Amino acid sequence: MPDQVEAEVARFCVLLKAIYADFGFAEFDVALSTRPAVRAGDDAVWDRAEAMLASAARTAGMDFTIQSGEGAFYGPKLEFHLLDRQGRKWQCGTIQLDFVLPERLGAAYVAEDGAKATPVMLHHAVLGSLERFIGILLEHYQGWLPTWLAPDQVVVANIGQEERAFADDTAFAFEGIGCRVLRDFRAERLPRKIFDARELAAPIAAVAGRREALAGEVSLRMRDGEQHVLTINDALAYLKQQARVPFATRVF
């Protein structure tokens, strides 16, 4: 219903802000694209639609610029431009207000007064093209995705073949909590395995040697060089936290 438009657009803006923050984009620009020269509908409809989007953006706490004439022929829109770590802008999210298409489709609902009324359509996208957004993420993180996004979250590597069974059990334990695990049980020296794990941009390398196998522990080596020697249970708790999917993105 038309009187729900501002609240729905504001809710979308708040959700979008939370999702972008989950992906590591703390900053983004907002633009209100207004009526083009060739358009459907009269000026009164456009005045109302543009005012609704502007009010909703302010309600969501968003400043915005005006892009005159950049709206779609059927209605104005809010555009959301992400800023990556190199300062480049990427247009991803949009929400568009459409008074025209519902009327052309003959869509109607029964209002509170019992009369038929024409609904308003909202077109929205958070990420845009998924493939393009993945490319933006890779550019933003320069290939080093956060643990929750990384294709291979943990590389489990044994030092000697006598620890292979323990390393395999450790990998199964990690998989049991939902981690994406790559096993590196090759007959290679450990420095080579660590190097290859970094080449894969894996956030964590879990090393199992003779000492770890005897103690029931695993050595977790992080991408920044930090290292933790933990019991398997403590390692599972640590990995659960590191690989946790952020709340807003999980809901989305």
mmCIF file of C-alpha atoms in Angstrom:
data_model
loop_
_atom_site.group_PDB
_atom_site.id
_atom_site.type_symbol
_atom_site.label_atom_id
_atom_site.label_comp_id
_atom_site.label_asym_id
_atom_site.label_seq_id
_atom_site.Cartn_x
_atom_site.Cartn_y
_atom_site.Cartn_z
ATOM 1 C CA MET A 1 0.000 0.000 0.000
ATOM 2 C CA PRO A 2 1.282 3.516 -0.718
ATOM 3 C CA ASP A 3 1.282 4.494 2.956
ATOM 4 C CA GLN A 4 3.681 1.594 3.691
ATOM 5 C CA VAL A 5 6.280 2.613 1.123
ATOM 6 C CA GLU A 6 8.479 4.820 3.302
ATOM 7 C CA ALA A 7 8.645 2.308 6.146
ATOM 8 C CA GLU A 8 9.459 -0.584 3.794
ATOM 9 C CA VAL A 9 12.165 1.373 1.972
ATOM 10 C CA ALA A 10 13.680 2.474 5.291
ATOM 11 C CA ARG A 11 13.704 -1.145 6.510
ATOM 12 C CA PHE A 12 15.447 -2.224 3.320
ATOM 13 C CA CYS A 13 18.067 0.507 3.769
ATOM 14 C CA VAL A 14 18.801 -0.603 7.337
ATOM 15 C CA LEU A 15 19.110 -4.254 6.242
ATOM 16 C CA LEU A 16 21.357 -3.301 3.337
ATOM 17 C CA LYS A 17 23.624 -1.269 5.634
ATOM 18 C CA ALA A 18 23.988 -4.263 7.983
ATOM 19 C CA ILE A 19 24.725 -6.699 5.148
ATOM 20 C CA TYR A 20 27.364 -4.438 3.605
ATOM 21 C CA ALA A 21 29.013 -4.107 7.026
ATOM 22 C CA ASP A 22 29.075 -7.913 7.305
ATOM 23 C CA PHE A 23 30.963 -8.091 4.015
ATOM 24 C CA GLY A 24 33.456 -5.479 5.239
ATOM 25 C CA PHE A 25 32.104 -2.415 3.452
ATOM 26 C CA ALA A 26 31.736 0.157 6.215
ATOM 27 C CA GLU A 27 31.378 3.014 3.752
ATOM 28 C CA PHE A 28 29.064 3.471 0.805
ATOM 29 C CA ASP A 29 27.473 6.365 -1.034
ATOM 30 C CA VAL A 30 23.765 6.753 -1.692
ATOM 31 C CA ALA A 31 22.239 8.547 -4.685
ATOM 32 C CA LEU A 32 18.620 9.390 -5.436
ATOM 33 C CA SER A 33 18.021 9.066 -9.175
ATOM 34 C CA THR A 34 15.151 11.297 -10.252
ATOM 35 C CA ARG A 35 12.762 11.484 -13.208
ATOM 36 C CA PRO A 36 14.197 11.093 -16.719
ATOM 37 C CA ALA A 37 13.032 13.171 -19.666
ATOM 38 C CA VAL A 38 11.082 10.237 -21.120
ATOM 39 C CA ARG A 39 8.913 8.721 -18.423
ATOM 40 C CA ALA A 40 5.535 7.264 -17.575
ATOM 41 C CA GLY A 41 3.171 8.954 -15.139
ATOM 42 C CA ASP A 42 2.522 12.604 -14.396
ATOM 43 C CA ASP A 43 4.637 15.024 -12.380
ATOM 44 C CA ALA A 44 2.433 14.726 -9.302
ATOM 45 C CA VAL A 45 3.153 10.978 -9.111
ATOM 46 C CA TRP A 46 6.869 11.577 -9.566
ATOM 47 C CA ASP A 47 6.922 14.327 -6.943
ATOM 48 C CA ARG A 48 5.357 11.957 -4.451
ATOM 49 C CA ALA A 49 7.598 9.019 -5.337
ATOM 50 C CA GLU A 50 10.820 11.034 -5.110
ATOM 51 C CA ALA A 51 9.744 12.533 -1.791
ATOM 52 C CA MET A 52 8.997 9.059 -0.402
ATOM 53 C CA LEU A 53 12.453 7.717 -1.260
ATOM 54 C CA ALA A 54 14.180 10.809 0.109
ATOM 55 C CA SER A 55 12.229 10.596 3.363
ATOM 56 C CA ALA A 56 12.942 6.865 3.736
ATOM 57 C CA ALA A 57 16.682 7.380 3.238
ATOM 58 C CA ARG A 58 16.717 10.090 5.903
ATOM 59 C CA THR A 59 14.747 7.854 8.264
ATOM 60 C CA ALA A 60 17.423 5.172 7.801
ATOM 61 C CA GLY A 61 20.107 7.735 8.646
ATOM 62 C CA MET A 62 21.538 7.933 5.141
ATOM 63 C CA ASP A 63 22.807 11.053 3.424
ATOM 64 C CA PHE A 64 22.397 11.065 -0.336
ATOM 65 C CA THR A 65 23.176 13.008 -3.475
ATOM 66 C CA ILE A 66 20.783 13.709 -6.338
ATOM 67 C CA GLN A 67 21.331 12.172 -9.779
ATOM 68 C CA SER A 68 18.989 14.240 -11.913
ATOM 69 C CA GLY A 69 17.335 12.386 -14.776
ATOM 70 C CA GLU A 70 18.904 9.005 -13.912
ATOM 71 C CA GLY A 71 15.729 7.271 -12.715
ATOM 72 C CA ALA A 72 13.973 4.508 -14.644
ATOM 73 C CA PHE A 73 11.054 5.471 -16.885
ATOM 74 C CA TYR A 74 8.600 3.992 -14.384
ATOM 75 C CA GLY A 75 9.934 5.529 -11.172
ATOM 76 C CA PRO A 76 12.820 6.970 -9.133
ATOM 77 C CA LYS A 77 15.386 4.867 -7.324
ATOM 78 C CA LEU A 78 17.998 4.871 -4.609
ATOM 79 C CA GLU A 79 21.402 3.574 -5.692
ATOM 80 C CA PHE A 80 24.059 2.317 -3.298
ATOM 81 C CA HIS A 81 27.728 2.622 -4.295
ATOM 82 C CA LEU A 82 30.247 0.593 -2.281
ATOM 83 C CA LEU A 83 33.711 1.970 -1.569
ATOM 84 C CA ASP A 84 36.474 -0.640 -1.590
ATOM 85 C CA ARG A 85 39.829 -0.375 0.163
ATOM 86 C CA GLN A 86 41.378 1.222 -2.903
ATOM 87 C CA GLY A 87 38.749 3.982 -2.793
ATOM 88 C CA ARG A 88 36.948 2.760 -5.915
ATOM 89 C CA LYS A 89 33.176 2.938 -6.207
ATOM 90 C CA TRP A 90 30.973 0.018 -7.215
ATOM 91 C CA GLN A 91 27.239 0.411 -7.748
ATOM 92 C CA CYS A 92 25.526 -2.628 -6.220
ATOM 93 C CA GLY A 93 22.272 -2.156 -4.350
ATOM 94 C CA THR A 94 19.165 -0.422 -5.678
ATOM 95 C CA ILE A 95 15.591 0.086 -4.631
ATOM 96 C CA GLN A 96 13.123 1.477 -7.159
ATOM 97 C CA LEU A 97 9.621 2.770 -6.697
ATOM 98 C CA ASP A 98 7.145 1.764 -9.404
ATOM 99 C CA PHE A 99 3.649 3.226 -9.603
ATOM 100 C CA VAL A 100 3.293 2.349 -13.297
ATOM 101 C CA LEU A 101 3.651 -1.434 -13.690
ATOM 102 C CA PRO A 102 1.002 -2.436 -11.109
ATOM 103 C CA GLU A 103 -1.509 -0.252 -12.929
ATOM 104 C CA ARG A 104 -0.587 -1.737 -16.305
ATOM 105 C CA LEU A 105 -0.932 -5.240 -14.869
ATOM 106 C CA GLY A 106 -4.305 -4.416 -13.402
ATOM 107 C CA ALA A 107 -3.089 -5.340 -9.917
ATOM 108 C CA ALA A 108 -5.405 -4.316 -7.087
ATOM 109 C CA TYR A 109 -6.111 -4.898 -3.422
ATOM 110 C CA VAL A 110 -9.033 -4.109 -1.126
ATOM 111 C CA ALA A 111 -8.226 -1.147 1.091
ATOM 112 C CA GLU A 112 -9.446 -0.629 4.660
ATOM 113 C CA ASP A 113 -12.468 1.307 3.403
ATOM 114 C CA GLY A 114 -13.480 -1.655 1.223
ATOM 115 C CA ALA A 115 -12.610 0.058 -2.042
ATOM 116 C CA LYS A 116 -10.191 -1.383 -4.605
ATOM 117 C CA ALA A 117 -6.827 0.359 -4.817
ATOM 118 C CA THR A 118 -3.680 -0.022 -6.924
ATOM 119 C CA PRO A 119 -0.563 -1.191 -5.023
ATOM 120 C CA VAL A 120 2.923 0.236 -5.331
ATOM 121 C CA MET A 121 5.735 -2.053 -6.510
ATOM 122 C CA LEU A 122 9.230 -1.960 -5.035
ATOM 123 C CA HIS A 123 12.098 -3.401 -7.094
ATOM 124 C CA HIS A 124 15.202 -3.983 -5.004
ATOM 125 C CA ALA A 125 18.585 -5.678 -5.083
ATOM 126 C CA VAL A 126 21.227 -5.856 -2.368
ATOM 127 C CA LEU A 127 24.232 -7.316 -4.198
ATOM 128 C CA GLY A 128 23.335 -6.920 -7.856
ATOM 129 C CA SER A 129 24.929 -9.588 -10.039
ATOM 130 C CA LEU A 130 26.327 -12.266 -7.715
ATOM 131 C CA GLU A 131 29.299 -12.979 -9.992
ATOM 132 C CA ARG A 132 30.157 -9.278 -10.144
ATOM 133 C CA PHE A 133 29.833 -8.931 -6.375
ATOM 134 C CA ILE A 134 32.242 -11.838 -5.852
ATOM 135 C CA GLY A 135 34.709 -9.984 -8.071
ATOM 136 C CA ILE A 136 34.243 -6.828 -5.982
ATOM 137 C CA LEU A 137 34.914 -8.805 -2.796
ATOM 138 C CA LEU A 138 38.097 -10.296 -4.248
ATOM 139 C CA GLU A 139 39.297 -6.833 -5.269
ATOM 140 C CA HIS A 140 38.375 -5.391 -1.868
ATOM 141 C CA TYR A 141 40.236 -8.082 0.074
ATOM 142 C CA GLN A 142 42.965 -8.549 -2.556
ATOM 143 C CA GLY A 143 42.144 -12.258 -2.646
ATOM 144 C CA TRP A 144 42.335 -12.789 1.125
ATOM 145 C CA LEU A 145 38.671 -13.332 1.942
ATOM 146 C CA PRO A 146 37.499 -13.418 5.572
ATOM 147 C CA THR A 147 37.379 -16.896 7.074
ATOM 148 C CA TRP A 148 33.589 -17.184 6.796
ATOM 149 C CA LEU A 149 33.775 -16.462 3.053
ATOM 150 C CA ALA A 150 36.943 -18.343 2.091
ATOM 151 C CA PRO A 151 36.369 -21.373 -0.187
ATOM 152 C CA ASP A 152 38.978 -23.345 1.798
ATOM 153 C CA GLN A 153 38.822 -22.176 5.404
ATOM 154 C CA VAL A 154 41.385 -24.559 6.888
ATOM 155 C CA VAL A 155 44.244 -26.514 5.342
ATOM 156 C CA VAL A 156 45.108 -29.503 7.538
ATOM 157 C CA ALA A 157 48.710 -30.598 7.024
ATOM 158 C CA ASN A 158 50.609 -33.477 8.586
ATOM 159 C CA ILE A 159 54.350 -33.286 9.201
ATOM 160 C CA GLY A 160 55.126 -36.995 8.809
ATOM 161 C CA GLN A 161 53.175 -39.899 7.401
ATOM 162 C CA GLU A 162 52.901 -41.461 10.874
ATOM 163 C CA GLU A 163 50.647 -38.509 11.863
ATOM 164 C CA ARG A 164 48.421 -38.848 8.833
ATOM 165 C CA ALA A 165 45.640 -40.732 10.647
ATOM 166 C CA PHE A 166 45.576 -38.139 13.445
ATOM 167 C CA ALA A 167 45.553 -35.302 10.914
ATOM 168 C CA ASP A 168 42.704 -36.959 9.029
ATOM 169 C CA ASP A 169 40.691 -37.354 12.245
ATOM 170 C CA THR A 170 41.324 -33.672 12.975
ATOM 171 C CA ALA A 171 40.094 -32.712 9.522
ATOM 172 C CA PHE A 172 36.929 -34.765 10.041
ATOM 173 C CA ALA A 173 36.357 -32.998 13.371
ATOM 174 C CA PHE A 174 36.672 -29.605 11.669
ATOM 175 C CA GLU A 175 34.272 -30.677 8.935
ATOM 176 C CA GLY A 176 31.858 -31.805 11.626
ATOM 177 C CA ILE A 177 31.351 -28.191 12.735
ATOM 178 C CA GLY A 178 30.826 -27.028 9.159
ATOM 179 C CA CYS A 179 34.333 -25.882 8.228
ATOM 180 C CA ARG A 180 35.500 -26.197 4.639
ATOM 181 C CA VAL A 181 38.686 -28.236 4.942
ATOM 182 C CA LEU A 182 41.465 -29.054 2.493
ATOM 183 C CA ARG A 183 43.750 -31.965 3.387
ATOM 184 C CA ASP A 184 47.423 -31.700 2.467
ATOM 185 C CA PHE A 185 48.932 -35.086 3.242
ATOM 186 C CA ARG A 186 51.561 -34.976 0.513
ATOM 187 C CA ALA A 187 55.092 -36.213 1.126
ATOM 188 C CA GLU A 188 56.368 -32.631 1.194
ATOM 189 C CA ARG A 189 58.249 -30.629 3.799
ATOM 190 C CA LEU A 190 56.082 -28.529 6.120
ATOM 191 C CA PRO A 191 57.364 -25.134 4.862
ATOM 192 C CA ARG A 192 56.221 -26.113 1.368
ATOM 193 C CA LYS A 193 52.763 -27.032 2.638
ATOM 194 C CA ILE A 194 52.469 -23.734 4.545
ATOM 195 C CA PHE A 195 53.575 -21.841 1.438
ATOM 196 C CA ASP A 196 51.006 -23.635 -0.716
ATOM 197 C CA ALA A 197 48.270 -22.924 1.833
ATOM 198 C CA ARG A 198 49.109 -19.216 1.585
ATOM 199 C CA GLU A 199 49.053 -19.439 -2.203
ATOM 200 C CA LEU A 200 45.481 -20.743 -1.894
ATOM 201 C CA ALA A 201 44.686 -17.772 0.383
ATOM 202 C CA ALA A 202 43.470 -20.174 3.067
ATOM 203 C CA PRO A 203 42.979 -18.198 6.292
ATOM 204 C CA ILE A 204 44.173 -20.984 8.618
ATOM 205 C CA ALA A 205 46.678 -23.826 8.366
ATOM 206 C CA ALA A 206 46.284 -26.587 10.959
ATOM 207 C CA VAL A 207 49.512 -28.520 11.478
ATOM 208 C CA ALA A 208 49.657 -31.956 13.070
ATOM 209 C CA GLY A 209 53.056 -33.379 13.953
ATOM 210 C CA ARG A 210 54.248 -36.083 16.316
ATOM 211 C CA ARG A 211 54.115 -33.823 19.374
ATOM 212 C CA GLU A 212 50.596 -32.627 18.554
ATOM 213 C CA ALA A 213 49.377 -36.167 17.897
ATOM 214 C CA LEU A 214 50.690 -37.416 21.246
ATOM 215 C CA ALA A 215 49.120 -34.481 23.126
ATOM 216 C CA GLY A 216 45.839 -34.474 21.197
ATOM 217 C CA GLU A 217 46.536 -30.933 20.005
ATOM 218 C CA VAL A 218 46.831 -29.034 16.747
ATOM 219 C CA SER A 219 48.888 -25.998 15.778
ATOM 220 C CA LEU A 220 46.790 -23.315 14.074
ATOM 221 C CA ARG A 221 48.775 -20.894 11.922
ATOM 222 C CA MET A 222 46.948 -17.760 10.858
ATOM 223 C CA ARG A 223 47.489 -15.742 7.694
ATOM 224 C CA ASP A 224 49.068 -12.892 9.718
ATOM 225 C CA GLY A 225 51.691 -15.232 11.203
ATOM 226 C CA GLU A 226 49.950 -15.660 14.559
ATOM 227 C CA GLN A 227 50.113 -19.205 15.909
ATOM 228 C CA HIS A 228 48.042 -21.090 18.509
ATOM 229 C CA VAL A 229 48.645 -24.594 19.855
ATOM 230 C CA LEU A 230 45.258 -25.810 21.068
ATOM 231 C CA THR A 231 43.524 -28.977 22.107
ATOM 232 C CA ILE A 232 41.137 -30.301 19.487
ATOM 233 C CA ASN A 233 38.117 -29.108 21.477
ATOM 234 C CA ASP A 234 39.598 -25.632 21.914
ATOM 235 C CA ALA A 235 40.502 -25.555 18.222
ATOM 236 C CA LEU A 236 36.907 -26.433 17.324
ATOM 237 C CA ALA A 237 35.589 -23.600 19.495
ATOM 238 C CA TYR A 238 38.099 -21.183 17.958
ATOM 239 C CA LEU A 239 37.227 -22.175 14.394
ATOM 240 C CA LYS A 240 33.502 -21.906 15.105
ATOM 241 C CA GLN A 241 34.046 -18.299 16.128
ATOM 242 C CA GLN A 242 36.349 -17.491 13.209
ATOM 243 C CA ALA A 243 34.039 -19.046 10.595
ATOM 244 C CA ARG A 244 30.778 -17.734 12.029
ATOM 245 C CA VAL A 245 28.465 -16.274 9.387
ATOM 246 C CA PRO A 246 27.461 -12.723 10.430
ATOM 247 C CA PHE A 247 23.887 -12.360 11.640
ATOM 248 C CA ALA A 248 22.452 -9.933 9.069
ATOM 249 C CA THR A 249 23.892 -11.904 6.164
ATOM 250 C CA ARG A 250 22.580 -15.164 7.620
ATOM 251 C CA VAL A 251 19.072 -13.698 7.897
ATOM 252 C CA PHE A 252 19.296 -12.309 4.358
#
